[in-house]
Coordinates of C-alpha atoms and ligand atoms in Angstrom, one line a residue:
X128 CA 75.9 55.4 119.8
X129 CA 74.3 59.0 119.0
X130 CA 73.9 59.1 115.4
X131 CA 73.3 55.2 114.4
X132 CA 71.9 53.5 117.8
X133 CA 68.5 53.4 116.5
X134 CA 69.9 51.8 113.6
X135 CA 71.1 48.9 115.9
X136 CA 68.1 48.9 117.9
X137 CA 66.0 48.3 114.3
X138 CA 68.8 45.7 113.7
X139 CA 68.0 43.9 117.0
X140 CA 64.4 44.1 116.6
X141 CA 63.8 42.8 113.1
X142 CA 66.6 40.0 113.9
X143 CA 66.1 38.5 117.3
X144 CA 68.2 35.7 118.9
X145 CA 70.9 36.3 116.6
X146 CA 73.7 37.4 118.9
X147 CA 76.4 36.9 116.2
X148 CA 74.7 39.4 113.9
X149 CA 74.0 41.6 116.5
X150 CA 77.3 41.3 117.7
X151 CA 79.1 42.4 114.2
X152 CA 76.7 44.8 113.1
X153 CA 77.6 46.6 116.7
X154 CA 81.2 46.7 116.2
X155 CA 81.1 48.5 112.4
X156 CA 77.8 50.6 113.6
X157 CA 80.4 52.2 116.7
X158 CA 83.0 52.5 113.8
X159 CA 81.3 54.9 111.3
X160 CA 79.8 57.3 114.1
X161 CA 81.9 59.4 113.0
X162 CA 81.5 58.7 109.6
X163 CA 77.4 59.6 110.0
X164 CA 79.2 63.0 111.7
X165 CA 80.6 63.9 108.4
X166 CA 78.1 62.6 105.6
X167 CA 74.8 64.1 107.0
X168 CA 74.2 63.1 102.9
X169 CA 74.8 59.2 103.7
X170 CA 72.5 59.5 107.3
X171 CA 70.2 61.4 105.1
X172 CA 70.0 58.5 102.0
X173 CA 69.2 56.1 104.7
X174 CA 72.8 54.3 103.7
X175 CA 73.2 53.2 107.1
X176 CA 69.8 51.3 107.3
X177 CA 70.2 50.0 104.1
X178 CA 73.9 48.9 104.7
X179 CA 72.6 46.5 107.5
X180 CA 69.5 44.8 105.7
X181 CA 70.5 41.9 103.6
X182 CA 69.4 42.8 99.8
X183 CA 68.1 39.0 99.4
X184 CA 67.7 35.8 101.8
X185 CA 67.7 32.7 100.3
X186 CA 66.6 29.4 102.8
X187 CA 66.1 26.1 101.3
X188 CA 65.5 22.1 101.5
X189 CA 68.5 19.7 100.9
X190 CA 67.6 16.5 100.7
X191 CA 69.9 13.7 100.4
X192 CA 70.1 9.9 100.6
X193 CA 73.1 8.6 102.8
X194 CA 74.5 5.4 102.4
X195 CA 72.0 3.0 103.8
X196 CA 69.6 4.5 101.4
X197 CA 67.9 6.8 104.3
X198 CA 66.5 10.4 103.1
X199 CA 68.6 13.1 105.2
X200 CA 67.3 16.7 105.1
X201 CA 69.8 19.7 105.5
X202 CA 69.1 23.3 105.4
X203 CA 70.5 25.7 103.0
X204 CA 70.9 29.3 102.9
X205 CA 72.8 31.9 100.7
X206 CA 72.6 35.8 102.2
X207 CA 73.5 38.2 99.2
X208 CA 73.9 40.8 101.4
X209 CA 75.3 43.6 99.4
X210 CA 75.8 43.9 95.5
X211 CA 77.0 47.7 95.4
X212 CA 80.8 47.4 93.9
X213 CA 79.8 43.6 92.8
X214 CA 78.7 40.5 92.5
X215 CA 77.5 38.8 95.6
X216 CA 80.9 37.1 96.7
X217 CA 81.4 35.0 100.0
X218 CA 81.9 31.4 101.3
X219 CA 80.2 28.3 102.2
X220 CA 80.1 27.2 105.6
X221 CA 79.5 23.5 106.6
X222 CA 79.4 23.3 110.0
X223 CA 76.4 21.4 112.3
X224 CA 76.2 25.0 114.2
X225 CA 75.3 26.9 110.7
X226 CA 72.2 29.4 110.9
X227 CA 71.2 32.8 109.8
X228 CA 72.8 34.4 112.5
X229 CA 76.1 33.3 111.6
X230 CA 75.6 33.7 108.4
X231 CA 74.4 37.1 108.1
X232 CA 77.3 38.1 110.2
X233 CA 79.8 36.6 108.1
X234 CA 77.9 38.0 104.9
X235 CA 77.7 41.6 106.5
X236 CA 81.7 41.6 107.5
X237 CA 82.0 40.2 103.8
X238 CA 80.9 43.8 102.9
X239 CA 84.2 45.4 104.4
X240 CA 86.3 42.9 104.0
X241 CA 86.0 42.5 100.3
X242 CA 85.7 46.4 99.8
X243 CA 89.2 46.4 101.3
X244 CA 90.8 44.2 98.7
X245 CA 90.0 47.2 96.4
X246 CA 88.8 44.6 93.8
X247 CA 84.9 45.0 92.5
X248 CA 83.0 42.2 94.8
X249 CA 80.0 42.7 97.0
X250 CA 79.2 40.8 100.0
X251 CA 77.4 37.4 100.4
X252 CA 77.6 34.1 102.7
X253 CA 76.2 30.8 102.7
X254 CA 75.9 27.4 103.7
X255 CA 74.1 24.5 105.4
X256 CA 74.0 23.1 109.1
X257 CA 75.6 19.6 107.2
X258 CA 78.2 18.5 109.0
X259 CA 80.7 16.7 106.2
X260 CA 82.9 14.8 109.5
X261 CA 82.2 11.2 109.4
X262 CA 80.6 10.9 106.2
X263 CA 81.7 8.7 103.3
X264 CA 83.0 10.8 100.3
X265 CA 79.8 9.8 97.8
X266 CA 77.3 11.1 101.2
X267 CA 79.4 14.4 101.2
X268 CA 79.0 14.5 97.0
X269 CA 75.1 13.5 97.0
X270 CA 74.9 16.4 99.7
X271 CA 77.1 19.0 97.8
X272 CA 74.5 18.2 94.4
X273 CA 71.9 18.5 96.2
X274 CA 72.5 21.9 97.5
X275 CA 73.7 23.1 94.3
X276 CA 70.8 22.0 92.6
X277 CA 69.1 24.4 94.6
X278 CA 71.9 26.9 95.0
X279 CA 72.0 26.9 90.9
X280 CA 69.3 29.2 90.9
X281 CA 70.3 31.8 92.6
X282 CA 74.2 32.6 91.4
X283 CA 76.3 33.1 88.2
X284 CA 79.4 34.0 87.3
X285 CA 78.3 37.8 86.9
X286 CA 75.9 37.5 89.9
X287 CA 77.3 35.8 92.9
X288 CA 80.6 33.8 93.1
X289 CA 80.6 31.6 96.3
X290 CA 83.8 29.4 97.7
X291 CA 84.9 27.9 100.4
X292 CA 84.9 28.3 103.8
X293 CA 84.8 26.1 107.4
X294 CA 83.6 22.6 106.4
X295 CA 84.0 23.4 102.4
X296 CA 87.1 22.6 100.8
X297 CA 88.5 21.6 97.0
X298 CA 86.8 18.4 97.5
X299 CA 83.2 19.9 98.3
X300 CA 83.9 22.6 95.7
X301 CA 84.7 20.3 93.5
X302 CA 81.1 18.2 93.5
X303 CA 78.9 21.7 93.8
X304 CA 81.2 22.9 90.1
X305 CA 80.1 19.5 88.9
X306 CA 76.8 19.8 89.7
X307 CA 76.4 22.9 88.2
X308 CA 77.8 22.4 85.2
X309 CA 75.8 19.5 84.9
X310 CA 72.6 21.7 84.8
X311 CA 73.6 25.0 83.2
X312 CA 75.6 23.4 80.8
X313 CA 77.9 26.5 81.3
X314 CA 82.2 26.0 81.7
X315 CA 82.1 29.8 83.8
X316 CA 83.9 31.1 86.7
X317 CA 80.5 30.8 89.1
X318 CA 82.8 29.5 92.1
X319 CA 86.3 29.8 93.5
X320 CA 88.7 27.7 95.3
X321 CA 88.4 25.4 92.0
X322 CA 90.4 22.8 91.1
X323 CA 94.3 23.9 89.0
X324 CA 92.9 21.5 86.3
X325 CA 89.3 23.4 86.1
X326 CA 90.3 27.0 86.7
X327 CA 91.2 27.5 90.0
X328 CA 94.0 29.9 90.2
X329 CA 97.7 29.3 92.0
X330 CA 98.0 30.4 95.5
X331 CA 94.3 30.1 96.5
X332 CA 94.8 27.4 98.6
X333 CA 97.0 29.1 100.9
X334 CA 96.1 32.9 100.3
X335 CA 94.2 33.3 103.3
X336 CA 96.8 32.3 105.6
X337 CA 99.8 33.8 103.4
X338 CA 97.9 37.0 103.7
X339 CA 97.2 36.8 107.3
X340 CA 101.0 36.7 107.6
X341 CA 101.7 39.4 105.0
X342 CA 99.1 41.7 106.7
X343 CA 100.6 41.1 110.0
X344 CA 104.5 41.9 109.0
X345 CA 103.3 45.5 108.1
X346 CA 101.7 45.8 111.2
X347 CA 104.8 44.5 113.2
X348 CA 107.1 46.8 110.9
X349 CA 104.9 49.7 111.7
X350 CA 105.8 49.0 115.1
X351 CA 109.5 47.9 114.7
X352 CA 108.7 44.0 115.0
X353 CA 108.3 41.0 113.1
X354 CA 108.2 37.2 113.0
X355 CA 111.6 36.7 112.5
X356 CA 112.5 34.4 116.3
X357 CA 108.8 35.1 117.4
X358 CA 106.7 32.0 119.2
X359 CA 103.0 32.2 117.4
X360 CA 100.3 30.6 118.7
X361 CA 97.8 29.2 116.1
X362 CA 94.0 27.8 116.8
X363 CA 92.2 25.6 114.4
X364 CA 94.5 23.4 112.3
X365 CA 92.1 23.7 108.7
X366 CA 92.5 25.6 105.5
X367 CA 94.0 28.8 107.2
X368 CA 96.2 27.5 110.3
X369 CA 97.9 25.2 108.3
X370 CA 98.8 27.9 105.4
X371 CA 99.6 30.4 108.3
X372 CA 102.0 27.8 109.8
X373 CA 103.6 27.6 106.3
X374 CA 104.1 31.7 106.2
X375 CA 105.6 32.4 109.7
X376 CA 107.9 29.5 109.3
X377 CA 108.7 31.2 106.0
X378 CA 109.1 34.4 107.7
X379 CA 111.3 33.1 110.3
X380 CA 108.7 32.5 113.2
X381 CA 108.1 29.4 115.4
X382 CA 104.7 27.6 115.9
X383 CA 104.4 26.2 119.0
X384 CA 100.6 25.1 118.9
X385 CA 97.6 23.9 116.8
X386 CA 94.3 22.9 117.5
X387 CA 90.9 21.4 116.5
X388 CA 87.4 21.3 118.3
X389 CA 88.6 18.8 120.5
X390 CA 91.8 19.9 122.0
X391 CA 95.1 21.1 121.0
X392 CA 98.7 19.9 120.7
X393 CA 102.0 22.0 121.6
X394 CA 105.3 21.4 120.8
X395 CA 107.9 23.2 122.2
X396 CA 110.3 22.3 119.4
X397 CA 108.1 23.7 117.0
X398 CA 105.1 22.1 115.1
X399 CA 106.2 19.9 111.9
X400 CA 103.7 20.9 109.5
X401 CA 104.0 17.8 107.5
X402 CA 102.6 15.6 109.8
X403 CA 99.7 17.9 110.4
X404 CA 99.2 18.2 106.9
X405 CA 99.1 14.6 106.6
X406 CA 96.7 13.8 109.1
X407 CA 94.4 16.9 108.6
X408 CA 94.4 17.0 104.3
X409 CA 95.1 13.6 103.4
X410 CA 93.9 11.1 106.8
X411 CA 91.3 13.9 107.6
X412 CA 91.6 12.6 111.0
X413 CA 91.9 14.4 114.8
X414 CA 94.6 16.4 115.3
X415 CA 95.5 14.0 118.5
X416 CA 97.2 11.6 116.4
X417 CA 100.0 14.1 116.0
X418 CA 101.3 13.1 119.4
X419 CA 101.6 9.9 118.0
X420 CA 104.3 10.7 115.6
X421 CA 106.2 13.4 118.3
X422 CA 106.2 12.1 121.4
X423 CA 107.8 15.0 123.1
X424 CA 104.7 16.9 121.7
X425 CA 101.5 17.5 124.1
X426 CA 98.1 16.8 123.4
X427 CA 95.0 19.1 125.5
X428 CA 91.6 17.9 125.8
X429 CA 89.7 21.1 125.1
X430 CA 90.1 23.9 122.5
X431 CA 90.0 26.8 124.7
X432 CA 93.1 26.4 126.5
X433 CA 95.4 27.3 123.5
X434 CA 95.7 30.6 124.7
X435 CA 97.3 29.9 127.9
X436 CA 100.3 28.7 126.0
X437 CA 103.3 31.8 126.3
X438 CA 104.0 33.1 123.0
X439 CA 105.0 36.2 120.9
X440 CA 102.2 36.4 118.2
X441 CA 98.7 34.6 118.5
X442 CA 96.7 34.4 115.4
X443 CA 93.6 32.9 116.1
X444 CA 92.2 30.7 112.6
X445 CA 89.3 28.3 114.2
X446 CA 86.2 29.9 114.9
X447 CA 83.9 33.2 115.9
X448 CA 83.9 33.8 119.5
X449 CA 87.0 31.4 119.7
X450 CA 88.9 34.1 122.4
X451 CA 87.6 35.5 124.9
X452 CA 88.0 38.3 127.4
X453 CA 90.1 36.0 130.0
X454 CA 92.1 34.5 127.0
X455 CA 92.6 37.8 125.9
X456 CA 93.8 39.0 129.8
X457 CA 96.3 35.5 130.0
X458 CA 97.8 35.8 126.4
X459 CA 98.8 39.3 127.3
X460 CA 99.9 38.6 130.9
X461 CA 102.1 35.9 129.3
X462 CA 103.9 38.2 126.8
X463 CA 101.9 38.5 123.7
X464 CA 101.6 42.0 122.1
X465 CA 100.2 40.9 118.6
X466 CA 97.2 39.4 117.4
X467 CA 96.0 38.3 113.6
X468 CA 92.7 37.1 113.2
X469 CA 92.6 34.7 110.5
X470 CA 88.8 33.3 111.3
X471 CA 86.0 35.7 111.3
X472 CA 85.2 37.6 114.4
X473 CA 87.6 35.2 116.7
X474 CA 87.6 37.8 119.1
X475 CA 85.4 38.3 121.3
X476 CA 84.0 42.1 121.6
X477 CA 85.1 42.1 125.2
X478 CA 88.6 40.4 124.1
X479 CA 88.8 43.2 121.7
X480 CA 88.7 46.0 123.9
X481 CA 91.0 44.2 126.2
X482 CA 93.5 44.3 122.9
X483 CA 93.1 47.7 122.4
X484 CA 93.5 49.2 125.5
X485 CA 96.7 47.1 125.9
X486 CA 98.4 48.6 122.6
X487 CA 98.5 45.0 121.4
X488 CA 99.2 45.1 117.5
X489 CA 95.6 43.9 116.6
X490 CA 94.9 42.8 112.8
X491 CA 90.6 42.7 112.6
X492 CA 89.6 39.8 110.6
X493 CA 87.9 41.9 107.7
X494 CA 91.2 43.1 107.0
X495 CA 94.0 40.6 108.3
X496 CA 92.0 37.4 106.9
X497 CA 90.9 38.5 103.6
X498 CA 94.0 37.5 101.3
X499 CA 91.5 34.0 100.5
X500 CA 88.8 36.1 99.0
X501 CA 91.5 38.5 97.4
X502 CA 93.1 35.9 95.1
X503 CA 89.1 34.4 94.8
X504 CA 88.6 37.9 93.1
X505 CA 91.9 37.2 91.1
X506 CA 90.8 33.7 90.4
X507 CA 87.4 35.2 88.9
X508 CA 89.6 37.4 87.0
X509 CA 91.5 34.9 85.7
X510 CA 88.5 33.2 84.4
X511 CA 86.9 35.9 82.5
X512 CA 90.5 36.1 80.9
X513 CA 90.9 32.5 80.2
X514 CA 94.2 32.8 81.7
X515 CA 96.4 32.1 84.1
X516 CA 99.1 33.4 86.1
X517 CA 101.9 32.2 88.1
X518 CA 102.6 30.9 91.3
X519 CA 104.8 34.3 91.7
X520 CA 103.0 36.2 90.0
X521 CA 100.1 35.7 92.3
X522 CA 101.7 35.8 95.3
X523 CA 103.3 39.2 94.4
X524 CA 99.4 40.6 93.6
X525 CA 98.3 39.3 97.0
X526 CA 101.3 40.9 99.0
X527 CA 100.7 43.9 97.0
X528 CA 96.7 43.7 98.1
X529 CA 97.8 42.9 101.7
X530 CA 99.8 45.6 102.3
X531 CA 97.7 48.1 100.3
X532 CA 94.8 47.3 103.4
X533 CA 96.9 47.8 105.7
X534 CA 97.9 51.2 104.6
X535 CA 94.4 52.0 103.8
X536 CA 93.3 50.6 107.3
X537 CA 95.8 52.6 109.5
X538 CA 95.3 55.7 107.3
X539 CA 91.2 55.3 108.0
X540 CA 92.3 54.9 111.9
X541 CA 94.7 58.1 111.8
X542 CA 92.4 60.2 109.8
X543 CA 89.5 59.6 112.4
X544 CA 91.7 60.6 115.1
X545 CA 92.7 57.0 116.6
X546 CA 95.6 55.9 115.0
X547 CA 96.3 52.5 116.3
X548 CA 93.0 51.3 116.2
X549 CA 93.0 48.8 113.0
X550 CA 89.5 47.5 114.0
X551 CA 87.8 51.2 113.7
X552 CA 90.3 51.9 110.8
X553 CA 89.5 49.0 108.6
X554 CA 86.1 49.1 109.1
X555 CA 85.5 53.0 108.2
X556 CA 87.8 51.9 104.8
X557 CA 85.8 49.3 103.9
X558 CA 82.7 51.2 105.0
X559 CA 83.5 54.5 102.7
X560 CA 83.8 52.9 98.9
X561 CA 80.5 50.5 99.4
X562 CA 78.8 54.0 101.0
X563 CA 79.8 55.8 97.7
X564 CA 78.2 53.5 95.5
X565 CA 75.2 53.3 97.1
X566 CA 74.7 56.4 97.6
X567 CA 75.5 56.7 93.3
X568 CA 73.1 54.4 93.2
X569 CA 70.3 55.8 94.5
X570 CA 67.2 54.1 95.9
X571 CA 64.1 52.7 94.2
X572 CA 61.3 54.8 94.8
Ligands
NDP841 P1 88.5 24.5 107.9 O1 87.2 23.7 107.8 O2 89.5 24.1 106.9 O3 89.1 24.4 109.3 C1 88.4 24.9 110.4 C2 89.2 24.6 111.7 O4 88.6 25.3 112.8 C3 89.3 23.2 112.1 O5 90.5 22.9 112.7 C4 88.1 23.1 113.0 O6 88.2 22.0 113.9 C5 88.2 24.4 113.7 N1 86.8 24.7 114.2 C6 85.7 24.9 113.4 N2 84.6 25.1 114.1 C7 85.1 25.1 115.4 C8 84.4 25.3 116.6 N3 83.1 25.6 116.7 N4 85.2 25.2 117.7 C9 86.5 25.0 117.7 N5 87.2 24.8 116.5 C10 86.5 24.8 115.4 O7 88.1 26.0 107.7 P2 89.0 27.3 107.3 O8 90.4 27.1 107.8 O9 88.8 27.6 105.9 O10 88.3 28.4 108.2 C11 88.8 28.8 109.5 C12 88.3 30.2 109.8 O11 88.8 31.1 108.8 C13 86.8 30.4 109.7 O12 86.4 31.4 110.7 C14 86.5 31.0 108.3 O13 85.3 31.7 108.2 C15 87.7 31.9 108.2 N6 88.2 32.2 106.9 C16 88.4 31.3 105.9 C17 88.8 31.7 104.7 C18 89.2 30.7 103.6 O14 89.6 31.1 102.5 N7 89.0 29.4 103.8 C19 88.9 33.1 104.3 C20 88.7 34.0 105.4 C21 88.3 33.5 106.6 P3 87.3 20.6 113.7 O15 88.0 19.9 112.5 O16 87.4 19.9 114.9 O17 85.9 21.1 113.3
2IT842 O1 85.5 34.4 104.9 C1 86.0 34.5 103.7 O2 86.5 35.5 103.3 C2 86.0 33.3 102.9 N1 85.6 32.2 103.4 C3 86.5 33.3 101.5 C4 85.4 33.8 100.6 C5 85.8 33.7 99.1 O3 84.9 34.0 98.3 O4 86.9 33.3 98.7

């Protein structure tokens, strides 16, 4: 990097042993080197330091009682990373592996990402190293109050709107709204992924993986493909595989395979989403017990080995780091010439470039997964309105907002002279309206 590698040197200095951060901030930094080319203003206002420092780090105590009455102690954290078009606006992780590596490099993709839905939200992530698997539902509420006590003090409807993410679903949401409400005494839009009955808005629930699909059909157009007869390969079997698996049937696709962190099942009939859905949103159990009700369907001890499977389309929806540079090298020796990230950073860097220099239709996560914080930002809308809109008409906004990245991504990739590259082309379009506002915005002297 010539322009911005001390930049990313600073970055690795002032954040050490936090390879996921590292690892994120790398990929955009190698994006806009030829955005620093043309904005000798930007280098000049320090943008690009400023861009990669978090504007606030919050870290604190959860502690919680479990059910035989011992004390538990969690760790919390919320990174409002960037406030320039918006309020802080991210998930919640709740994953055993949470820490601020992998949160500040969700919370600095959250920059792009939400830039790209063209809606006014900034860039934050959070969450604890709680792990909600195994616990009873009143451990997982005495948890999601505590952490909200804390939490409380640092967002607002106006200031930073979190929501869901691995680990937090409508059930955790729905403990940290109550908690809040409980001690602000304030009915406000302050998270999203609510409840249809509290003001969570229609299509939420499945917008991330709905507008993984939707992004991915106008990159397959582009290129004279689609889903229609296509065999997709899907990892992680959570909020986003499952309403992915509900799109490309929609669309005319097959799904051959789903996974958790313990293995994965394929079924060369194609996977019956009602029995997942059963077992993973109402049982909450391992996806091995899908085998039980389809015996002609086989179950793999092991994630990793999804991506052996032959198929048309894999869209990755687990995990960072999920797919590596041999996956990558197998799923296209096997046929595959599109990938869709529906988790954040899935890929592999190495795996990228192996996706790339293949031609292989590659949707970046900032732009292919972020239909879920989309419709959070028309949720939040909603909300200030104290309205609500339809099914349809949601659905229609989210398409629209889909296909509008898209565009804006490819035209971002063809305007800086590498036209298929979605990964530098999404990144320079979410990179260019945040830059403009900060450099509006001056700096505090
Ligand atoms: P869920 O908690 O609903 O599901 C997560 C799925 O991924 C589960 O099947 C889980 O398996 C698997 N998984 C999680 N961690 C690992 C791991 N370390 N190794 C292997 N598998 C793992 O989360 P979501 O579906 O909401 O999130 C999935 C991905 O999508 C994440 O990267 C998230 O950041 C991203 N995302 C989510 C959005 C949303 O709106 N929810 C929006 C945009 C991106 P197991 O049950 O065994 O843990
Ligand atoms: O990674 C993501 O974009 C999310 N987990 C969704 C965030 C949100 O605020 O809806």
């Amino acid at each position: 990097m010539k322009t911005l590698g001390h930049v990313m040197d600073q970055v690795i200095k002032r954040n050490p042993n936090e390879p996921e951060f590292h690892q994120a901030v790398r990929e955009v930094l190698e994006s806009l080197e030829p955005v620093a080319e043309r904005k000798p203003q930007w280098v000049d206002a320090g943008i690009f330091e400023r861009i990669v420092e978090p504007e606030r780090q919050i870290l604190f105590r959860v502690p919680w009682v479990d059910d035989s009455g011992k004390v538990q102690v969690n760790r919390g954290f919320r990174i409002q990373f960037n406030s320039a078009i918006g309020p802080y606006k991210g998930g919640l992780r709740l994953h055993p592996s949470v820490n601020a590596s992998i949160l500040k490099f969700l919370g600095f993709e959250q920059i792009f990402k939400n830039s790209l839905t063209g809606l006014p939200i900034g860039g934050g992530k959070g969450g604890s190293d709680f792990d909600p698997k195994g616990k009873s539902d009143g451990e997982v509420m005495r948890f999601c109050q505590s952490f909200m006590t804390e939490l409380s003090k640092h967002i607002g409807a106006d200031t930073d709107v979190p929501a869901g993410d691995i680990g937090t679903g409508a059930r955790e949401i729905g403990y940290m709204y109550g908690q809040y409400k409980r001690l602000r005494n304030e009915f406000t839009g302050v998270l999203t992924g609510k409840g249809l009955q509290w003001g969570g808005s229609l299509v939420r629930t499945e917008a991330t993986g709905y507008g993984l699909c939707y992004f991915m059909d106008e990159a397959l157009k582009a290129k004279g493909k689609s889903f229609k007869d296509a065999t997709v390969v899907i990892s992680g079997s959570g909020n986003v595989a499952i309403y992915a698996t509900q799109k490309v049937y929609q669309l005319g696709g097959k799904v051959v395979a789903l996974s958790d962190s313990n293995g994965y099942i394929y079924d060369a009939d194609g996977i019956k989403l009602d029995t997942v859905q059963r077992i993973k949103e109402v049982e909450r159990k391992r996806i091995i017990e899908y085998v039980k009700y389809h015996p002609n369907a086989v179950y793999t001890e092991g994630c990793a080995g999804i991506w052996t499977i032959p198929c048309d389309i894999a869209l990755p929806c687990a995990t960072q780091n999920e797919l590596d540079e041999t996956a990558a090298k197998t799923l296209i020796a096997n046929g595959c010439y599109a990938v869709g990230e529906g988790a954040n950073m899935p890929s592999t860097a190495e795996a990228v470039s192996v996706f790339l220099a293949n031609k292989v239709i590659f949707g970046p996560a900032k732009a292919a997964n972020a239909g879920g914080v989309a419709t959070s930002a028309l949720e939040m809308s909603q909300n200030s309105m104290r309205y609500s809109w339809t099914f349809e008409e949601v659905d229609e906004k989210l398409k629209d907002i889909m296909t509008n990245i898209y565009t804006a991504a490819s035209e971002a990739a063809s305007a800086y002279g590498d036209a298929d590259n979605l990964v530098m082309g999404a990144n320079i379009a979410g990179f260019l309206k945040v830059a403009e506002a900060m450099y509006a915005q001056g700096v505090a002297y």
